[in-house]
C-alpha positions as a printed Julia matrix, in Angstrom:
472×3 Matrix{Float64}:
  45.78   51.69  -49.26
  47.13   53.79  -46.02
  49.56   50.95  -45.39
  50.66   51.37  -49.26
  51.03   54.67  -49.07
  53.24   54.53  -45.89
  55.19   51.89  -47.45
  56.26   53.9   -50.22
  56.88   56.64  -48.19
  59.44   54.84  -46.5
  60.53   53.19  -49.56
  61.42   57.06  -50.7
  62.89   57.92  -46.91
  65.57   55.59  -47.81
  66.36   56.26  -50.96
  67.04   59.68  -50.18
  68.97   58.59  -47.71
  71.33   56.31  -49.74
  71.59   58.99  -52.28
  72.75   61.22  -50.07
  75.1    58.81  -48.59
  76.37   58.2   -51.97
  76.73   62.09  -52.53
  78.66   62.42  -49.09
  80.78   59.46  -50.61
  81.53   61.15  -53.42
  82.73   64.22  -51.96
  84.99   62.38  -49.88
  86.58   60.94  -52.71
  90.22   62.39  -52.69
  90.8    64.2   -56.27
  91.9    62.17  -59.26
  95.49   63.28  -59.86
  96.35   65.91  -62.32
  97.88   63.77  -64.78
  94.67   61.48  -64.77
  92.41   64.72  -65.76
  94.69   67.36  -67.1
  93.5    69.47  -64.54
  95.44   70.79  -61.88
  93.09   72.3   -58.69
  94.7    74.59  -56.51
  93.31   76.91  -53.43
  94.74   80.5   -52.87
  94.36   83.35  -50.79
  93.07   86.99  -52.35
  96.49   88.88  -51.94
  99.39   90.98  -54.37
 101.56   88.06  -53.25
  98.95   85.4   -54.61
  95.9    85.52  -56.4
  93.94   88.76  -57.21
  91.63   90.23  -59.97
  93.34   92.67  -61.76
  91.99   95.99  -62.86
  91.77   94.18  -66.61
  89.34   91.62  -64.88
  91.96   89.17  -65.32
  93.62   86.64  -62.54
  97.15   87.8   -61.2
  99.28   87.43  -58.5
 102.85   85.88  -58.13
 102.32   82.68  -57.54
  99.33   83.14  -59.8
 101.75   83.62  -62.81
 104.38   80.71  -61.36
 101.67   78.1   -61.36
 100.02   79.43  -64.76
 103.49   79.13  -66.52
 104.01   75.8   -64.87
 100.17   74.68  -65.54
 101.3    75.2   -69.6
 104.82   72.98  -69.17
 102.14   70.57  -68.36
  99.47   70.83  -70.66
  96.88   71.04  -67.86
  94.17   73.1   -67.3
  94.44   75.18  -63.51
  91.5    75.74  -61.29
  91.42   78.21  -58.55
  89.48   78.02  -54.92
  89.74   81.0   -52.66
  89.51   79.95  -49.25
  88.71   83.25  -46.66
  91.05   81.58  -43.78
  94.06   79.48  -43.5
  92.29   76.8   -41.2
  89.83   76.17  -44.31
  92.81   76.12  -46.92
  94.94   73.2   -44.85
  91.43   71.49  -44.55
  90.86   71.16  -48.47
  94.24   69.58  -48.99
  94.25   66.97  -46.12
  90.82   66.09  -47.3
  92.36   66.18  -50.86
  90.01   67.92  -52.49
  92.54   69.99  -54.13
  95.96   68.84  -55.51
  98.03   71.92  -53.55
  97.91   75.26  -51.72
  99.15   78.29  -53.17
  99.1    81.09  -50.51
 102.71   82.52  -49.52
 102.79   79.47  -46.75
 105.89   79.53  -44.8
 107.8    75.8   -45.35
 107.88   75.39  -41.34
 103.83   75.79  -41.05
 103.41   73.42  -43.87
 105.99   71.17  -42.46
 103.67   71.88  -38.73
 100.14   70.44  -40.43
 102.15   67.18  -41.64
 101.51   68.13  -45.23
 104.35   68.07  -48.0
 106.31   71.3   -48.6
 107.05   71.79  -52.6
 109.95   73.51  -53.72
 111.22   76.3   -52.2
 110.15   79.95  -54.25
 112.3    82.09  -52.36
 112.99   83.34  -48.52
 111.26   86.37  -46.8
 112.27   88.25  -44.18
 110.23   88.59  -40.98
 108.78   92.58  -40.22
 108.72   93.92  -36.58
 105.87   96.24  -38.34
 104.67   99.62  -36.16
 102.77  102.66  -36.41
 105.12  105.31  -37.44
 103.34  107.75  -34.87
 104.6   106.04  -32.07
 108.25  105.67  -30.65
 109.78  102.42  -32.87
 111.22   99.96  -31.21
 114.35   99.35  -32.6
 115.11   95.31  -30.92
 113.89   93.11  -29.51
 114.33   94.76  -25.94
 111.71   97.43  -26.48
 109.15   95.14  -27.23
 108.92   93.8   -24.06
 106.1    95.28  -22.6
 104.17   96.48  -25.47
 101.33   94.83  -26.98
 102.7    92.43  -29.85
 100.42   90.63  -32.21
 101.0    87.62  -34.79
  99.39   84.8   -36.48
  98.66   81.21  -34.99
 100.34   79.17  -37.7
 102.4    81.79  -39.57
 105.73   79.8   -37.91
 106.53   83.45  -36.23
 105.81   81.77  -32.81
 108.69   79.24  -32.4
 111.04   82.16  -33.68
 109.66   84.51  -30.57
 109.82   81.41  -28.17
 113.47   81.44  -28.68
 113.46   85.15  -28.3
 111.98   84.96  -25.06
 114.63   82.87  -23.48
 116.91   86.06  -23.58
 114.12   88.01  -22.86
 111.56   86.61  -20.17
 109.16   89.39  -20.18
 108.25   89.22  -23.97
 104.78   88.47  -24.33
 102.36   88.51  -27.55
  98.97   88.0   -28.47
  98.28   85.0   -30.96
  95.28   85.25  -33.11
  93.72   82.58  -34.94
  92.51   82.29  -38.49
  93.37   85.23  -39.91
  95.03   86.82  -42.76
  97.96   89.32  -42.53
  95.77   91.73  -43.84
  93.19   91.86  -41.07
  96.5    92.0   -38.51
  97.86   94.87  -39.95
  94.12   96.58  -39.84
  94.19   95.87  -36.35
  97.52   97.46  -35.87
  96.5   100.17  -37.8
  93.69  100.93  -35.64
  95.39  100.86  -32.0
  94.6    98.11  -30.92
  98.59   96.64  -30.74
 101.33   98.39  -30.63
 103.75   96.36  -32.98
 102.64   93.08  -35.49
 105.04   90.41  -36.49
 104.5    89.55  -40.62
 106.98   88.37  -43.66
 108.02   91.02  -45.7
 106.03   88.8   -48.68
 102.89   89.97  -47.3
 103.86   93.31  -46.12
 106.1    95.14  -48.59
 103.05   94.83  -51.4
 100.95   96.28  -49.47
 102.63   99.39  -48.02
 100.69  101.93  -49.96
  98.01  100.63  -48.37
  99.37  101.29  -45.04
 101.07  104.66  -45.19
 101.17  105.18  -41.31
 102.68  101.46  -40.94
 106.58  100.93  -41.0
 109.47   98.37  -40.77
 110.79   98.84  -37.1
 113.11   95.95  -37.89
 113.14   91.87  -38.65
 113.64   89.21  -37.09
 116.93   87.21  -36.68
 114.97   84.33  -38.76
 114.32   84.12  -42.57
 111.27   81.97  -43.68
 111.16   80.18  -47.02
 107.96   80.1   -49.03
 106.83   77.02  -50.5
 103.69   75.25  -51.92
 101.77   73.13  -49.78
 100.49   69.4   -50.75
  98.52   66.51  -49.61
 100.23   63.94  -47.95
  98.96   61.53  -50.7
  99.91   63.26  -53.38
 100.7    62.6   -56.63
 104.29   61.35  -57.46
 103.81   62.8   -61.05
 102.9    66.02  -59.95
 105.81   66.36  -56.87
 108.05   65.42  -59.6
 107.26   67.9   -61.73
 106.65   70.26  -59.8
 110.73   70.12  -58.46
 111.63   70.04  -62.43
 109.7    73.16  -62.8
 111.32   75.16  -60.16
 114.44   73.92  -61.0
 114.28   75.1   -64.44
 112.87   78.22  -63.38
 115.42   79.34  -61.17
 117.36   78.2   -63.59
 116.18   80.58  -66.5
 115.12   83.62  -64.26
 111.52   82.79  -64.38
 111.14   83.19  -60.71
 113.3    86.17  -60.87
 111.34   88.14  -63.59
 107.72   87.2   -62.23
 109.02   88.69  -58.75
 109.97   91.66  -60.42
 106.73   92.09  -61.95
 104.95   92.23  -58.05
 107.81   93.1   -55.53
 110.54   94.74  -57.65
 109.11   98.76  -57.04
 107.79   98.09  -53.81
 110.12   99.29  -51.5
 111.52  102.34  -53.41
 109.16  104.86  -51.77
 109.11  105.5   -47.78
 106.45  106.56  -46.41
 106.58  110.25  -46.24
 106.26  109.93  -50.15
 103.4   107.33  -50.02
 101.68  109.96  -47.67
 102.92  113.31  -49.95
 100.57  111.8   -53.16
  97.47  110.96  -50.9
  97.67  114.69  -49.24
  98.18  116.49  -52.55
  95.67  114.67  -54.02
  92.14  115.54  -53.08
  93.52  119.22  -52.76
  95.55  119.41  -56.66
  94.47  116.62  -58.57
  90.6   117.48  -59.11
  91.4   119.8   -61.36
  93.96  118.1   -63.27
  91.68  115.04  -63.78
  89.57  115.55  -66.54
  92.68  116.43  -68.71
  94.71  113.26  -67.53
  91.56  111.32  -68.79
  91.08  113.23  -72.21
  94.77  112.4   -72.74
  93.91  108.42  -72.0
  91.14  109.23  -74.38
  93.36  110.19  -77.08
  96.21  107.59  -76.34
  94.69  105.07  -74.74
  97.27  105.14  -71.9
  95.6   104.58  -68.2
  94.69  108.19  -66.93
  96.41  107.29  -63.69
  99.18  106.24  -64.9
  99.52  109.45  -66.57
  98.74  111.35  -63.39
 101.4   109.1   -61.45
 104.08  110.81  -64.38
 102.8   113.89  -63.62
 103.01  113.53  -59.57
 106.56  112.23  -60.19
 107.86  115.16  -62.4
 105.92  118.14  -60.14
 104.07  117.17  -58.03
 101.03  118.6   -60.15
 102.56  121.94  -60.14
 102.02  123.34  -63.45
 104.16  126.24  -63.56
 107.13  123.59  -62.24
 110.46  124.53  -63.62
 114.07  122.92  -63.38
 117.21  124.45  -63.67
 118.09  122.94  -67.03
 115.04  124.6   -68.8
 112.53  121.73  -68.27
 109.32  122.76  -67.27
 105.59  121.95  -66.94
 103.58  119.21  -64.54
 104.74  116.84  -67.63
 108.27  118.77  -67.04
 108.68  118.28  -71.11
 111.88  119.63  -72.57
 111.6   122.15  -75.25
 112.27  120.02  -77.89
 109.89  117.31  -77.02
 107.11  120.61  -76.72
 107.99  121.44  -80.3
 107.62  117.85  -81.59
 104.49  117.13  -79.56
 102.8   120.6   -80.85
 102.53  122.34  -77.3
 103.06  125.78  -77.77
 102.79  126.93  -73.73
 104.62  124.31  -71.57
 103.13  125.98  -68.47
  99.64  125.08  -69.61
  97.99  122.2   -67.39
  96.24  120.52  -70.3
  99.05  120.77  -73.16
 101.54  119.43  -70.75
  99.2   116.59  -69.64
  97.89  115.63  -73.47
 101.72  116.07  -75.32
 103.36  114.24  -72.46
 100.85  111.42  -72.95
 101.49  111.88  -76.36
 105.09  111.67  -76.17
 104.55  108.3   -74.06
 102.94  106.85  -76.45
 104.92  108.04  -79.5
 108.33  105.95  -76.78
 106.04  102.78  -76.52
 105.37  102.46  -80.04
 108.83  102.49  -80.63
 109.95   99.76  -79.18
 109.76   96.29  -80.5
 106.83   94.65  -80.98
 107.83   91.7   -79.13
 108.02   93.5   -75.84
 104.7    92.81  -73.74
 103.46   94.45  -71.15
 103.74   95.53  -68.45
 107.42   95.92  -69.32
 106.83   97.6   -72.33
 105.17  100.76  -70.4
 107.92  100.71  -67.5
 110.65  100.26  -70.24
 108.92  103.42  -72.36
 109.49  105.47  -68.58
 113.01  105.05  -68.59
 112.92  106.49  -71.99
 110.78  109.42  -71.09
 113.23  109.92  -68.39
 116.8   109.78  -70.31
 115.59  109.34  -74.17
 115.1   106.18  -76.38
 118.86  105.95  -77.0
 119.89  105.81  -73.59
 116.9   103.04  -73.41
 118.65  101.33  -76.06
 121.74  101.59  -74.74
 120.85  100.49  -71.94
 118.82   97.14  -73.45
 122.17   96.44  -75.41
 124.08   96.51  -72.0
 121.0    93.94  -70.51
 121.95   91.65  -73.56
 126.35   92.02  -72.98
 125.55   91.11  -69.68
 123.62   87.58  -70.05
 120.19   89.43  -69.92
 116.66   90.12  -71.88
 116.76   93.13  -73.65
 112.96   93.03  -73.79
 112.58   92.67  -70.09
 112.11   95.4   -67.23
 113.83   93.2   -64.62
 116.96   92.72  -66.58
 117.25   96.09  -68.36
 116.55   97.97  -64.72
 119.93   96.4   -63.42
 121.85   97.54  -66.48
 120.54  101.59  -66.06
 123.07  102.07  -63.62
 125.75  100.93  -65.73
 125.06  104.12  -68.66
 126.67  106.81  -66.0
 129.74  104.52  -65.48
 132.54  105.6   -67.45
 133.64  102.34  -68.93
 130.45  101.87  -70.36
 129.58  105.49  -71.4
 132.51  105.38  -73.68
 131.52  102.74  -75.67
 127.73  103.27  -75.94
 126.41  104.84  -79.09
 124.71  107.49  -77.19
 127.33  107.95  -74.68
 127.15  108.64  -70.79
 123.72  109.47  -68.91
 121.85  109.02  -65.58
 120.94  105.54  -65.79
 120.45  104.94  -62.36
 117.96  108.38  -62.24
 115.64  106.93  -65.14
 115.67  103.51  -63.29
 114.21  105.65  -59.58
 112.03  107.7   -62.17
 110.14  104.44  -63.13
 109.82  102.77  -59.95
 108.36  105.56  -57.82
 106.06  106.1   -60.82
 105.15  102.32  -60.32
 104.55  102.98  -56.88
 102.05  105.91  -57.21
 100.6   104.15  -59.95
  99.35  101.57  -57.5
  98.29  104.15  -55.36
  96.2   105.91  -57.81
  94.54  102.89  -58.47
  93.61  101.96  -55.8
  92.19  105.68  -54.56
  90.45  106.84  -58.15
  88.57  105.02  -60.29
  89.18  103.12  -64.02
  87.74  105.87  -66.47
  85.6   104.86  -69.39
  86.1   107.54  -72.57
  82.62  105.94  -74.47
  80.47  106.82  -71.17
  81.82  110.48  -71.29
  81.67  111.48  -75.08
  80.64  115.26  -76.05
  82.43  116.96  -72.76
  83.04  120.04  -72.89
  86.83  121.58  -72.15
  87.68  125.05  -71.74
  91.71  125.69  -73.04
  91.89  123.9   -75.99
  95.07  122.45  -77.38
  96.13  124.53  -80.35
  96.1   122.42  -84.09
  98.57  119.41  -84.17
């Protein structure tokens, strides 16, 4: 019986062991391809230029949306791996466990791990990126001698190596596995004196940053491209070149960049830090009326507030020399029509100019989705729904989408030209002012949410407020 019993026990020893076997097997098995599953895996990075979860709880990113749009050409279903490091991203696709990489990789670094470079999105430039309380260096010159940072891999080596032939004492520090994030947290913290990063990475993330700045970029561009397996599919290669093709072709690249990257760079940082001083000293007591007017409208209380930093600053008793006035700086017309009988009054102004927002993006045609729909209703809060229209009619003359933000913005300019003014129903106006208006309120919208929180109107029913809003 003891000799049975040991028999069996080895009997189960080894059949553990060839299960596990088979189990390593399996998951050394390269992935099927996507046109054998209709499922298309990709890894990512957590970053504005990538892959995030949005405030909605939804995915988003830019190439989030590219490879969602090109996951529907296909009929396949798109799966998403975040990986924490690069090292670990290159390691899924040479052991092809996922069918490409989708993390703002430079085409040189893909090129570097002898993997296969996918069409190109679009070029970056290269930051010199500084502390704006120190002296900036302003070439190449004055950074020999300081302590420069960058990432192994990132394809910003070679272009300093050929730096360093005209300048011998040019040293940096090369640090492995990390994201651009984490470098520009050690910047910001003193522990280098200047980082090299693409503007891809950077730009989205200046708000985040406001005492990091552009000193200047590199001589070099770098192109951004998806990275595959070296075995990969045919099919999906193939398509994959169609897609980009097409959507360079119809503006699809264009429009989704917009969507991320097109505000980014309109504030500097002297405005990025104005809104994050003013706020914990002005906006506390401005809050709970930016989030009764969300309540009643159902527009994002800090998107509202970001309006309201825009027009005053918060300054309720705000006043411009053609008669508008408020924090909402509402004209007297628009007062009348949104029942506000004292402009200067925090919460009237707050509640009728959310009002008035909503009353401009009801307006406009159903069609439009968002977020173009809100940024198109700013324009109109800043010039007037017939200027907007006017405006969407010159998008359309000139080969564009009436309905979207990224082709409209570029035809604002065009209402204060003369040539144009004549012939628009609503004649001449400050296009190019309404287009600024919209774009810095973009900007201190992402601010805003990323510094107060999401406010939920059924978790604060029955408050109180003092200075109620006369009838209608």
């Amino acid at each position: 019986m003891p000799r049975l019993t040991k028999k069996m026990g080895r009997i189960g020893r080894q059949a553990a062991a060839l299960l596990l076997a088979a189990a390593l097997a399996a998951c050394s098995r390269p992935l099927p391809p996507p046109e054998a599953t209709g499922e298309l895996q990709v890894g990512t990075r957590n970053s504005p230029a990538t892959y995030y979860i949005a405030r909605n709880g939804e995915a988003a990113g830019f190439e989030h949306d590219l490879l969602e749009a090109f996951a529907r050409s296909q009929n396949w279903k798109l799966e998403w791996t975040e990986k924490p490091n690069p090292d670990a991203l290159f390691s899924l696709l040479k052991a092809q466990r996922i069918h490409l990489a989708a993390a703002a990789l430079p085409q040189a670094v893909v090129k570097d791990h002898h993997l296969i470079a996918g069409p190109v999105l679009f070029e970056t430039p290269v930051h010199v990126v500084y502390r704006t309380g120190d002296a900036a260096p302003r070439t190449v010159a004055d950074l020999v001698g300081r302590k420069v940072a960058l990432i192994v891999g990132s394809g910003h080596s070679p272009m300093l190596m050929r730096l360093k032939r005209k300048y011998p004492k040019l040293s940096w520090a090369a640090l492995e596995n990390v994201w651009p994030d984490e470098l520009l947290d050690q910047l910001q913290a003193g522990k280098y004196d200047a980082v090299i990063v693409n503007g891809m990475d950077f730009d989205p993330m200046r708000t985040f940053y406001p005492d990091l700045a552009v000193a200047f970029d590199l001589p070099d561009v770098q192109k951004i491209v998806w990275a595959l397996p070296t075995r990969s599919s045919l099919v999906l290669r193939n398509a994959l070149a169609r897609f980009i093709e097409q959507a360079n072709r119809d503006g699809t690249i264009r429009r989704t960049y917009e969507r991320y990257f097109g505000h980014v760079k309109r504030l500097d940082n002297s405005d990025i830090l104005g809104i994050m001083q003013l706020r914990p000293e002005r906006l506390p007591t401005l809050r709970r009326y930016f989030q009764e007017a969300q309540t009643l409208t159902g527009i994002d209380w800090r998107l509202l507030a970001a309006i309201g930093y825009q027009e005053s600053k918060w300054d309720r008793f705000a006043t411009s020399p053609t008669g508008v006035r408020g924090l909402m700086m509402l004209t007297a017309e628009t007062a009348d029509r949104m029942g506000i009988t004292d402009r200067l009054n925090a919460r009237q102004s707050i509640v009728g100019g959310a009002r008035y927002l909503a009353l401009l993006k009801d307006a406009l045609p159903e069609r439009i989705s968002e977020p173009d729909r809100t940024w198109l209703a700013l324009a109109a809060y800043n010039q007037g729904q017939g200027h907007l229209e006017d405006a969407r009619r010159i998008a359309q003359a000139r080969g564009g989408n009436p309905d979207s933000w990224a082709d409209v913005k570029q035809a604002l300019p065009y209402l204060g030209r003369g040539s144009y003014a004549r012939v628009m129903k609503y004649g001449y106006a400050r296009g190019a002012e309404a287009l600024i208006f919209a774009e810095n309120i973009r900007n201190y919208y992402d601010i805003l949410l990323r510094l107060e929180p999401d406010y939920n109107p059924l978790l604060n029913l029955g408050a109180g407020e003092d200075d109620a809003l006369p009838p209608g």
